[in-house]
Amino acid sequence: STRAPCLSLGLVLVTASALLFGIVAAFIKAIDVPTLVLQLVRSLIEWLLGIIAALVYRKKQQPTSNLVLLLFGPAELRGWLVLRAFLYWVFIAGWWFALASMPMGDATTIVYVGPVFTATFAFLFLGETVDWSFYPIVALDAVGLLLITQPSFAFGGPANDESYFLGALSALVSAVVAGLLPV
C-alpha cells in the first residue's frame, strides 16, 4: 500500500520537527543574544530558504510561474498572510523571550497550553462545538499552570523575580497566539 510509506514519512517528519523544536529551545536558552536579534537572523534564514525553494520549484516544476505569487501568495490572501506572519512573529518573540527569562521546562509547559486556546477560538470564531470534557481540561490546565509557576498570591512565600514573571506572561501570550494561529 502507498499509504504505509507516507505514514512512516509523516511520523519521521513530525518526530524530526519536535526534536528540532527542542534543539532550538535549548540553543535559545544557552546563548546570550537579545530575542529580537535572534528573530531577525531566523527571519533572514527563513526568507533565504523560501526564495531558494521558490526558485527551485519554478525551475523544475513550473518555469512560467510568477515568482511574486510563489513568495507572497494570491493578492486576495496577502492581508491574511501578513496577519498570520505577524501573529507567528509575536508567538516566536514571546516564546524565545520566555526561554531566556525562566527555566525551559516552565516556559515549555506554559506555551503548550495553546491547544486550549485553539479550541476556545474555534468555538468563538468558527462556531465549532465544544464537548463537556473541555471544561475540566481547562480547569486542569489552570491548576497545572499554577503548580508550575507557583505565584506568591497562591502559594505564599517570596515572589518570583520580575524576570520570571515577565517570562511567564510572555509564554502565556505565546500560548494564546499559538492557539489563534490554526484558527
N, CA, C and O of each residue as an XYZ file, in Angstrom:
732
protein
N       0.839     -1.177      0.000
C       0.000      0.000      0.000
C       0.888      1.246      0.000
O       1.935      1.266      0.647
N       0.472      2.273     -0.719
C       1.254      3.514     -0.762
C       1.044      4.344      0.492
O       1.806      5.273      0.762
N       0.013      4.013      1.257
C      -0.271      4.766      2.482
C       0.793      4.520      3.559
O       1.139      5.441      4.299
N       1.308      3.306      3.656
C       2.276      2.969      4.702
C       3.564      3.800      4.605
O       4.007      4.329      5.624
N       4.184      3.937      3.422
C       5.388      4.779      3.360
C       5.089      6.248      3.688
O       5.904      6.927      4.313
N       3.928      6.729      3.266
C       3.563      8.119      3.569
C       3.373      8.308      5.067
O       3.796      9.320      5.626
N       2.735      7.333      5.722
C       2.541      7.414      7.165
C       3.883      7.385      7.882
O       4.103      8.150      8.821
N       4.771      6.519      7.451
C       6.100      6.442      8.063
C       6.864      7.744      7.866
O       7.495      8.246      8.796
N       6.807      8.281      6.668
C       7.482      9.548      6.400
C       6.891     10.650      7.265
O       7.624     11.482      7.800
N       5.579     10.663      7.405
C       4.925     11.663      8.246
C       5.376     11.569      9.696
O       5.637     12.588     10.337
N       5.467     10.355     10.211
C       5.916     10.164     11.591
C       7.358     10.613     11.775
O       7.705     11.232     12.781
N       8.194     10.295     10.792
C       9.599     10.718     10.856
C       9.695     12.242     10.833
O      10.469     12.829     11.590
N       8.915     12.878      9.972
C       8.968     14.343      9.875
C       8.442     15.018     11.144
O       9.009     16.016     11.589
N       7.366     14.486     11.730
C       6.844     15.058     12.969
C       7.853     14.888     14.100
O       8.061     15.805     14.894
N       8.478     13.717     14.170
C       9.489     13.475     15.202
C      10.686     14.400     15.013
O      11.196     14.967     15.979
N      11.129     14.550     13.777
C      12.251     15.442     13.498
C      11.893     16.884     13.841
O      12.726     17.630     14.355
N      10.674     17.268     13.561
C      10.227     18.623     13.887
C      10.245     18.858     15.391
O      10.720     19.897     15.849
N       9.735     17.910     16.159
C       9.742     18.044     17.626
C      11.171     18.093     18.158
O      11.472     18.866     19.067
N      12.042     17.276     17.596
C      13.442     17.277     18.016
C      14.097     18.622     17.704
O      14.812     19.179     18.537
N      13.851     19.131     16.515
C      14.412     20.422     16.127
C      13.867     21.540     17.014
O      14.607     22.448     17.393
N      12.588     21.477     17.344
C      11.976     22.465     18.232
C      12.698     22.467     19.581
O      12.984     23.532     20.128
N      12.989     21.296     20.110
C      13.713     21.188     21.379
C      15.140     21.677     21.282
O      15.634     22.339     22.195
N      15.809     21.360     20.184
C      17.191     21.809     19.996
C      17.248     23.333     19.906
O      18.127     23.961     20.497
N      16.311     23.925     19.167
C      16.274     25.384     19.054
C      15.999     26.003     20.422
O      16.623     27.001     20.783
N      15.075     25.423     21.184
C      14.779     25.948     22.525
C      16.020     25.904     23.407
O      16.305     26.866     24.121
N      16.753     24.809     23.366
C      17.981     24.702     24.164
C      19.024     25.717     23.696
O      19.725     26.315     24.512
N      19.122     25.904     22.393
C      20.056     26.874     21.828
C      19.703     28.294     22.280
O      20.581     29.055     22.687
N      18.423     28.645     22.207
C      17.966     29.976     22.612
C      18.272     30.198     24.092
O      18.696     31.283     24.488
N      18.056     29.172     24.901
C      18.308     29.266     26.334
C      19.801     29.415     26.633
O      20.182     30.108     27.577
N      20.643     28.763     25.828
C      22.074     28.705     26.107
C      22.841     29.968     25.707
O      23.842     30.308     26.338
N      22.382     30.658     24.673
C      23.157     31.821     24.218
C      22.586     33.105     24.808
O      21.416     33.171     25.185
N      23.425     34.107     24.878
C      23.035     35.383     25.468
C      22.972     36.447     24.383
O      23.813     37.344     24.315
N      21.952     36.326     23.532
C      21.738     37.285     22.448
C      20.298     37.774     22.578
O      19.407     36.971     22.854
N      20.047     39.066     22.389
C      18.673     39.568     22.506
C      17.701     38.831     21.582
O      18.047     38.448     20.465
N      16.486     38.645     22.076
C      15.456     37.890     21.354
C      15.203     38.457     19.965
O      15.076     37.696     19.006
N      15.129     39.773     19.841
C      14.820     40.360     18.542
C      15.944     40.152     17.533
O      15.685     40.015     16.337
N      17.175     40.128     17.997
C      18.304     39.836     17.099
C      18.193     38.395     16.604
O      18.383     38.122     15.419
N      17.888     37.483     17.514
C      17.714     36.080     17.120
C      16.580     35.942     16.106
O      16.689     35.186     15.140
N      15.501     36.671     16.331
C      14.384     36.610     15.383
C      14.762     37.159     14.020
O      14.341     36.625     12.994
N      15.546     38.208     14.004
C      15.987     38.772     12.730
C      16.817     37.752     11.961
O      16.602     37.552     10.765
N      17.756     37.112     12.634
C      18.591     36.100     11.986
C      17.723     34.950     11.483
O      17.898     34.484     10.357
N      16.781     34.488     12.322
C      15.887     33.410     11.924
C      15.068     33.810     10.690
O      14.909     33.020      9.760
N      14.554     35.038     10.693
C      13.742     35.505      9.562
C      14.548     35.583      8.278
O      14.055     35.227      7.208
N      15.789     36.049      8.382
C      16.633     36.119      7.185
C      16.912     34.727      6.628
O      16.866     34.518      5.416
N      17.200     33.786      7.507
C      17.427     32.409      7.061
C      16.159     31.839      6.436
O      16.218     31.172      5.403
N      15.021     32.100      7.056
C      13.749     31.595      6.542
C      13.444     32.180      5.162
O      13.004     31.465      4.261
N      13.681     33.479      5.006
C      13.460     34.103      3.705
C      14.392     33.516      2.646
O      13.967     33.220      1.529
N      15.640     33.355      3.000
C      16.604     32.788      2.057
C      16.163     31.395      1.612
O      16.170     31.088      0.420
N      15.780     30.556      2.573
C      15.314     29.205      2.232
C      14.033     29.244      1.400
O      13.864     28.437      0.486
N      13.135     30.175      1.710
C      11.898     30.309      0.940
C      12.165     30.731     -0.503
O      11.543     30.212     -1.431
N      13.072     31.656     -0.687
C      13.415     32.106     -2.045
C      14.066     30.979     -2.827
O      13.746     30.763     -3.996
N      14.979     30.259     -2.187
C      15.631     29.125     -2.856
C      14.597     28.076     -3.245
O      14.626     27.565     -4.365
N      13.685     27.750     -2.333
C      12.651     26.750     -2.641
C      11.757     27.213     -3.786
O      11.413     26.419     -4.662
N      11.380     28.488     -3.788
C      10.535     29.008     -4.872
C      11.267     28.968     -6.207
O      10.673     28.625     -7.229
N      12.545     29.315     -6.207
C      13.319     29.280     -7.456
C      13.488     27.853     -7.972
O      13.377     27.609     -9.173
N      13.752     26.920     -7.074
C      13.892     25.514     -7.478
C      12.565     24.994     -8.011
O      12.536     24.332     -9.048
N      11.467     25.282     -7.323
C      10.143     24.839     -7.778
C       9.840     25.426     -9.147
O       9.362     24.736    -10.048
N      10.127     26.703     -9.281
C       9.843     27.379    -10.553
C      10.657     26.777    -11.693
O      10.147     26.598    -12.800
N      11.918     26.466    -11.421
C      12.786     25.929    -12.470
C      12.393     24.500    -12.850
O      12.357     24.161    -14.033
N      12.097     23.653    -11.841
C      11.843     22.238    -12.113
C      10.386     21.935    -12.444
O      10.115     21.073    -13.280
N       9.452     22.621    -11.811
C       8.046     22.265    -11.958
C       7.265     23.212    -12.855
O       6.546     22.773    -13.753
N       7.403     24.488    -12.619
C       6.576     25.485    -13.300
C       7.432     26.652    -13.794
O       7.435     27.712    -13.169
N       8.149     26.480    -14.889
C       9.026     27.568    -15.354
C       8.297     28.875    -15.654
O       8.906     29.944    -15.632
N       7.003     28.793    -15.932
C       6.264     30.011    -16.263
C       5.573     30.635    -15.057
O       4.889     31.649    -15.191
N       5.747     30.038    -13.883
C       5.039     30.554    -12.704
C       5.609     31.903    -12.265
O       6.782     32.206    -12.484
N       4.765     32.682    -11.654
C       5.105     34.018    -11.195
C       5.819     33.908     -9.842
O       5.255     33.374     -8.887
N       7.039     34.404     -9.759
C       7.833     34.313     -8.535
C       7.177     35.089     -7.393
O       7.204     34.635     -6.249
N       6.594     36.243     -7.681
C       5.908     37.030     -6.651
C       4.743     36.229     -6.080
O       4.519     36.241     -4.870
N       4.008     35.542     -6.928
C       2.890     34.719     -6.474
C       3.386     33.564     -5.609
O       2.756     33.225     -4.607
N       4.508     32.960     -5.989
C       5.072     31.872     -5.193
C       5.531     32.348     -3.815
O       5.384     31.625     -2.829
N       6.081     33.549     -3.742
C       6.618     34.056     -2.477
C       5.572     34.726     -1.592
O       5.652     34.630     -0.368
N       4.601     35.398     -2.187
C       3.663     36.191     -1.402
C       2.218     35.712     -1.474
O       1.357     36.263     -0.789
N       1.939     34.709     -2.279
C       0.592     34.175     -2.373
C      -0.313     35.042     -3.230
O       0.092     36.106     -3.697
N      -1.547     34.580     -3.434
C      -2.503     35.353     -4.238
C      -2.825     36.698     -3.586
O      -2.849     36.808     -2.360
N      -3.066     37.700     -4.394
C      -3.300     39.063     -3.896
C      -4.450     39.104     -2.898
O      -4.381     39.836     -1.911
N      -5.493     38.339     -3.134
C      -6.661     38.394     -2.246
C      -6.394     37.772     -0.873
O      -7.172     37.984      0.057
N      -5.320     37.017     -0.733
C      -4.983     36.388      0.547
C      -3.815     37.065      1.261
O      -3.482     36.682      2.382
N      -3.200     38.042      0.649
C      -1.993     38.646      1.235
C      -2.237     39.302      2.581
O      -1.372     39.243      3.455
N      -3.377     39.920      2.767
C      -3.693     40.516      4.063
C      -3.729     39.460      5.155
O      -3.200     39.669      6.247
N      -4.354     38.325      4.861
C      -4.397     37.220      5.823
C      -3.005     36.647      6.072
O      -2.662     36.279      7.195
N      -2.216     36.578      5.010
C      -0.852     36.064      5.166
C       0.009     36.994      6.015
O       0.826     36.535      6.814
N      -0.174     38.288      5.842
C       0.567     39.258      6.658
C       0.124     39.140      8.122
O       0.958     39.174      9.027
N      -1.182     39.002      8.352
C      -1.677     38.829      9.716
C      -1.114     37.559     10.341
O      -0.685     37.573     11.495
N      -1.113     36.460      9.585
C      -0.576     35.203     10.107
C       0.921     35.332     10.402
O       1.403     34.835     11.420
N       1.649     35.999      9.510
C       3.085     36.200      9.725
C       3.327     37.037     10.975
O       4.233     36.741     11.753
N       2.525     38.077     11.173
C       2.667     38.909     12.365
C       2.381     38.099     13.632
O       3.132     38.175     14.604
N       1.304     37.331     13.616
C       0.967     36.515     14.787
C       2.063     35.491     15.069
O       2.408     35.246     16.225
N       2.607     34.897     14.016
C       3.689     33.940     14.215
C       4.927     34.634     14.774
O       5.642     34.065     15.599
N       5.181     35.857     14.328
C       6.305     36.636     14.852
C       6.100     36.894     16.340
O       7.037     36.753     17.126
N       4.880     37.273     16.736
C       4.583     37.512     18.153
C       4.772     36.224     18.949
O       5.321     36.244     20.051
N       4.315     35.103     18.387
C       4.482     33.816     19.068
C       5.962     33.523     19.319
O       6.352     33.210     20.444
N       6.779     33.624     18.282
C       8.205     33.316     18.418
C       8.886     34.299     19.373
O       9.701     33.890     20.200
N       8.562     35.587     19.269
C       9.176     36.577     20.162
C       8.842     36.263     21.614
O       9.721     36.289     22.476
N       7.591     35.969     21.882
C       7.193     35.646     23.246
C       7.798     34.360     23.754
O       8.244     34.277     24.899
N       7.811     33.359     22.896
C       8.359     32.049     23.254
C       9.842     32.160     23.570
O      10.300     31.657     24.596
N      10.592     32.815     22.696
C      12.028     32.925     22.898
C      12.357     33.838     24.081
O      13.326     33.582     24.796
N      11.573     34.896     24.301
C      11.794     35.737     25.470
C      11.550     34.933     26.745
O      12.301     35.049     27.713
N      10.502     34.120     26.739
C      10.207     33.279     27.898
C      11.349     32.308     28.161
O      11.731     32.098     29.312
N      11.893     31.717     27.111
C      13.014     30.785     27.279
C      14.218     31.470     27.911
O      14.933     30.871     28.715
N      14.436     32.727     27.542
C      15.585     33.455     28.093
C      15.332     33.936     29.518
O      16.281     34.240     30.241
N      14.063     34.009     29.935
C      13.726     34.628     31.208
C      13.378     33.659     32.331
O      13.318     34.057     33.495
N      13.151     32.404     31.999
C      12.701     31.455     33.011
C      13.203     30.064     32.674
O      13.731     29.861     31.581
N      13.060     29.102     33.565
C      13.500     27.740     33.238
C      12.774     27.196     32.004
O      11.585     27.446     31.807
N      13.509     26.450     31.181
C      12.978     25.954     29.920
C      11.725     25.100     30.118
O      10.777     25.204     29.340
N      11.715     24.269     31.139
C      10.553     23.409     31.384
C       9.305     24.206     31.708
O       8.214     23.867     31.252
N       9.457     25.264     32.494
C       8.311     26.108     32.833
C       7.782     26.815     31.583
O       6.576     26.828     31.335
N       8.686     27.399     30.800
C       8.279     28.107     29.582
C       7.583     27.154     28.615
O       6.556     27.499     28.029
N       8.133     25.969     28.449
C       7.549     24.992     27.528
C       6.171     24.571     27.995
O       5.246     24.469     27.189
N       6.023     24.327     29.280
C       4.733     23.906     29.814
C       3.668     24.969     29.601
O       2.538     24.658     29.226
N       4.026     26.217     29.840
C       3.048     27.291     29.658
C       2.660     27.424     28.187
O       1.477     27.552     27.871
N       3.632     27.395     27.294
C       3.341     27.535     25.866
C       2.489     26.368     25.357
O       1.686     26.537     24.439
N       2.662     25.197     25.949
C       1.935     24.024     25.471
C       0.472     23.972     25.911
O      -0.200     22.970     25.666
N      -0.040     25.029     26.557
C      -1.485     25.094     26.792
C      -2.189     25.732     25.591
O      -3.397     25.966     25.630
N      -1.447     26.007     24.543
C      -2.000     26.594     23.321
C      -3.223     25.874     22.770
O      -4.152     26.548     22.325
N      -3.277     24.527     22.772
C      -4.466     23.853     22.240
C      -5.774     24.216     22.959
O      -6.844     24.164     22.352
N      -5.697     24.580     24.232
C      -6.902     25.028     24.932
C      -7.410     26.318     24.283
O      -8.614     26.498     24.096
N      -6.489     27.201     23.947
C      -6.882     28.442     23.281
C      -7.354     28.186     21.853
O      -8.247     28.877     21.364
N      -6.766     27.206     21.186
C      -7.233     26.854     19.845
C      -8.690     26.427     19.884
O      -9.493     26.878     19.067
N      -9.036     25.565     20.822
C     -10.425     25.120     20.948
C     -11.341     26.293     21.283
O     -12.447     26.394     20.751
N     -10.884     27.174     22.158
C     -11.691     28.339     22.531
C     -11.922     29.250     21.335
O     -13.048     29.684     21.094
N     -10.863     29.543     20.583
C     -11.013     30.416     19.412
C     -11.839     29.748     18.320
O     -12.608     30.421     17.633
N     -11.696     28.443     18.151
C     -12.508     27.739     17.160
C     -13.983     27.815     17.539
O     -14.843     27.949     16.668
N     -14.274     27.731     18.823
C     -15.652     27.861     19.301
C     -16.161     29.279     19.047
O     -17.267     29.460     18.538
N     -15.362     30.277     19.396
C     -15.790     31.667     19.288
C     -15.897     32.158     17.846
O     -16.868     32.822     17.484
N     -14.891     31.830     17.018
C     -14.820     32.398     15.674
C     -15.412     31.515     14.584
O     -15.922     32.022     13.585
N     -15.349     30.212     14.766
C     -15.783     29.298     13.718
C     -17.067     28.547     14.053
O     -17.610     27.827     13.216
N     -17.543     28.718     15.271
C     -18.760     28.032     15.670
C     -18.594     26.543     15.919
O     -19.568     25.791     15.890
N     -17.364     26.119     16.162
C     -17.118     24.700     16.467
C     -17.782     24.346     17.794
O     -17.920     25.187     18.682
N     -18.188     23.091     17.908
C     -18.781     22.648     19.164
C     -17.672     22.289     20.150
O     -16.592     21.841     19.763
N     -17.965     22.494     21.417
C     -17.023     22.159     22.478
C     -17.693     21.102     23.351
O     -18.773     21.324     23.897
N     -17.048     19.972     23.470
C     -17.559     18.873     24.274
C     -17.493     19.237     25.758
O     -16.695     20.089     26.148
N     -18.313     18.610     26.575
C     -18.330     18.878     28.016
C     -16.968     18.632     28.653
O     -16.626     19.260     29.655
N     -16.185     17.713     28.069
C     -14.884     17.377     28.658
C     -13.872     18.516     28.527
O     -12.823     18.492     29.170
N     -14.183     19.500     27.704
C     -13.275     20.633     27.528
C     -13.123     21.430     28.829
O     -12.022     21.874     29.153
N     -14.189     21.609     29.557
C     -14.161     22.450     30.750
C     -13.289     21.870     31.866
O     -12.519     22.616     32.470
N     -13.377     20.572     32.163
C     -12.424     20.034     33.153
C     -10.972     20.118     32.676
O     -10.059     20.284     33.485
N     -10.762     20.004     31.377
C      -9.404     20.111     30.837
C      -8.862     21.525     31.061
O      -7.700     21.696     31.427
N      -9.700     22.528     30.843
C      -9.287     23.914     31.088
C      -8.954     24.100     32.565
O      -7.955     24.733     32.905
N      -9.792     23.549     33.438
C      -9.535     23.671     34.881
C      -8.221     22.980     35.255
O      -7.437     23.519     36.037
N      -7.981     21.790     34.699
C      -6.724     21.081     34.982
C      -5.526     21.848     34.442
O      -4.482     21.903     35.091
N      -5.667     22.437     33.266
C      -4.580     23.260     32.718
C      -4.284     24.448     33.632
O      -3.123     24.771     33.882
N      -5.336     25.096     34.127
C      -5.145     26.247     35.010
C      -4.448     25.828     36.306
O      -3.545     26.517     36.781
N      -4.869     24.702     36.869
C      -4.221     24.199     38.088
C      -2.758     23.853     37.792
O      -1.873     24.162     38.589
N      -2.510     23.221     36.660
C      -1.138     22.884     36.272
C      -0.268     24.117     36.126
O       0.885     24.121     36.557
N      -0.813     25.166     35.519
C      -0.055     26.406     35.376
C       0.264     27.009     36.738
O       1.368     27.509     36.955
N      -0.696     26.964     37.654
C      -0.435     27.475     38.999
C       0.632     26.653     39.714
O       1.479     27.205     40.417
N       0.592     25.330     39.535
C       1.599     24.483     40.175
C       2.987     24.702     39.580
O       3.990     24.615     40.288
N       3.043     24.981     38.298
C       4.341     25.212     37.645
C       4.914     26.567     38.052
O       6.068     26.656     38.471
N       4.107     27.619     37.928
C       4.632     28.968     38.163
C       4.670     29.338     39.639
O       5.452     30.204     40.034
N       3.848     28.704     40.459
C       3.792     28.928     41.902
C       3.816     30.414     42.267
O       4.751     30.885     42.915
N       2.786     31.145     41.850
C       2.760     32.572     42.186
C       2.607     32.774     43.695
O       1.984     31.969     44.387
N       3.188     33.861     44.181
C       3.191     34.107     45.630
C       1.781     34.332     46.164
O       1.522     34.021     47.327
N       0.852     34.864     45.352
C      -0.508     35.078     45.848
C      -1.223     33.773     46.145
O      -2.148     33.746     46.957
N      -0.805     32.682     45.497
C      -1.449     31.387     45.722
C      -0.663     30.507     46.687
O      -1.251     29.699     47.406
N       0.656     30.654     46.708
C       1.491     29.756     47.493
C       2.188     30.437     48.669
O       2.848     29.769     49.465
N       2.049     31.762     48.789
C       2.750     32.477     49.848
C       4.244     32.491     49.571
O       4.682     32.110     48.486
N       5.002     32.917     50.521
C       6.455     32.939     50.357
C       6.899     34.079     49.478
O       6.095     34.923     49.081
N       8.177     34.103     49.176
C       8.704     35.212     48.367
C       8.178     35.143     46.937
O       7.961     34.065     46.383
N       7.985     36.298     46.371
C       7.515     36.368     44.986
C       8.644     35.984     44.042
O       9.820     36.203     44.333
N       8.263     35.403     42.895
C       9.265     35.142     41.859
C       9.829     36.475     41.390
O       9.162     37.505     41.481
N      11.039     36.451     40.898
C      11.626     37.706     40.442
C      10.899     38.229     39.204
O      10.136     37.511     38.558
N      11.153     39.484     38.896
C      10.455     40.141     37.789
C      10.736     39.452     36.459
O       9.852     39.375     35.606
N      11.942     38.957     36.272
C      12.296     38.271     35.033
C      11.427     37.031     34.835
O      10.954     36.768     33.730
N      11.221     36.277     35.903
C      10.385     35.078     35.811
C       8.949     35.462     35.482
O       8.316     34.834     34.634
N       8.431     36.493     36.149
C       7.065     36.936     35.896
C       6.894     37.372     34.445
O       5.921     36.987     33.797
N       7.829     38.173     33.925
C       7.740     38.618     32.527
C       7.850     37.428     31.570
O       7.164     37.381     30.549
N       8.714     36.474     31.906
C       8.829     35.276     31.081
C       7.545     34.466     31.066
O       7.120     33.985     30.016
N       6.922     34.313     32.241
C       5.666     33.559     32.322
C       4.558     34.272     31.556
O       3.776     33.635     30.851
N       4.492     35.592     31.695
C       3.494     36.365     30.954
C       3.737     36.260     29.451
O       2.794     36.121     28.671
N       4.989     36.327     29.055
C       5.364     36.203     27.650
C       5.004     34.817     27.106
O       4.506     34.700     25.986
N       5.252     33.778     27.888
C       4.902     32.423     27.466
C       3.396     32.270     27.338
O       2.918     31.594     26.427
N       2.644     32.887     28.236
C       1.184     32.810     28.156
C       0.660     33.538     26.921
O      -0.246     33.044     26.249
N       1.222     34.704     26.620
C       0.843     35.415     25.391
C       1.160     34.541     24.177
O       0.367     34.468     23.237
N       2.306     33.886     24.198
C       2.664     32.980     23.100
C       1.666     31.841     22.976
O       1.306     31.446     21.867
N       1.216     31.311     24.107
C       0.230     30.230     24.073
C      -1.085     30.710     23.465
O      -1.707     29.993     22.681
N      -1.508     31.915     23.823
C      -2.743     32.458     23.264
C      -2.592     32.646     21.752
O      -3.479     32.274     20.985
N      -1.482     33.218     21.335
C      -1.252     33.437     19.901
C      -1.115     32.094     19.168
O      -1.622     31.939     18.057
N      -0.434     31.133     19.785
C      -0.325     29.816     19.177
C      -1.694     29.178     19.023
O      -1.941     28.450     18.061
N      -2.581     29.449     19.964
C      -3.947     28.950     19.846
C      -4.717     29.609     18.725
O      -5.610     28.994     18.143
N      -4.388     30.845     18.414
C      -5.077     31.573     17.361
C      -4.575     31.213     15.962
O      -5.340     31.281     14.999
N      -3.325     30.838     15.838
C      -2.729     30.571     14.522
C      -3.462     29.517     13.701
O      -3.697     29.763     12.518
N      -3.840     28.361     14.244
C      -4.515     27.366     13.403
C      -5.942     27.738     13.021
O      -6.498     27.181     12.074
N      -6.534     28.676     13.751
C      -7.926     29.033     13.508
C      -7.974     29.973     12.323
O      -9.053     30.413     11.927
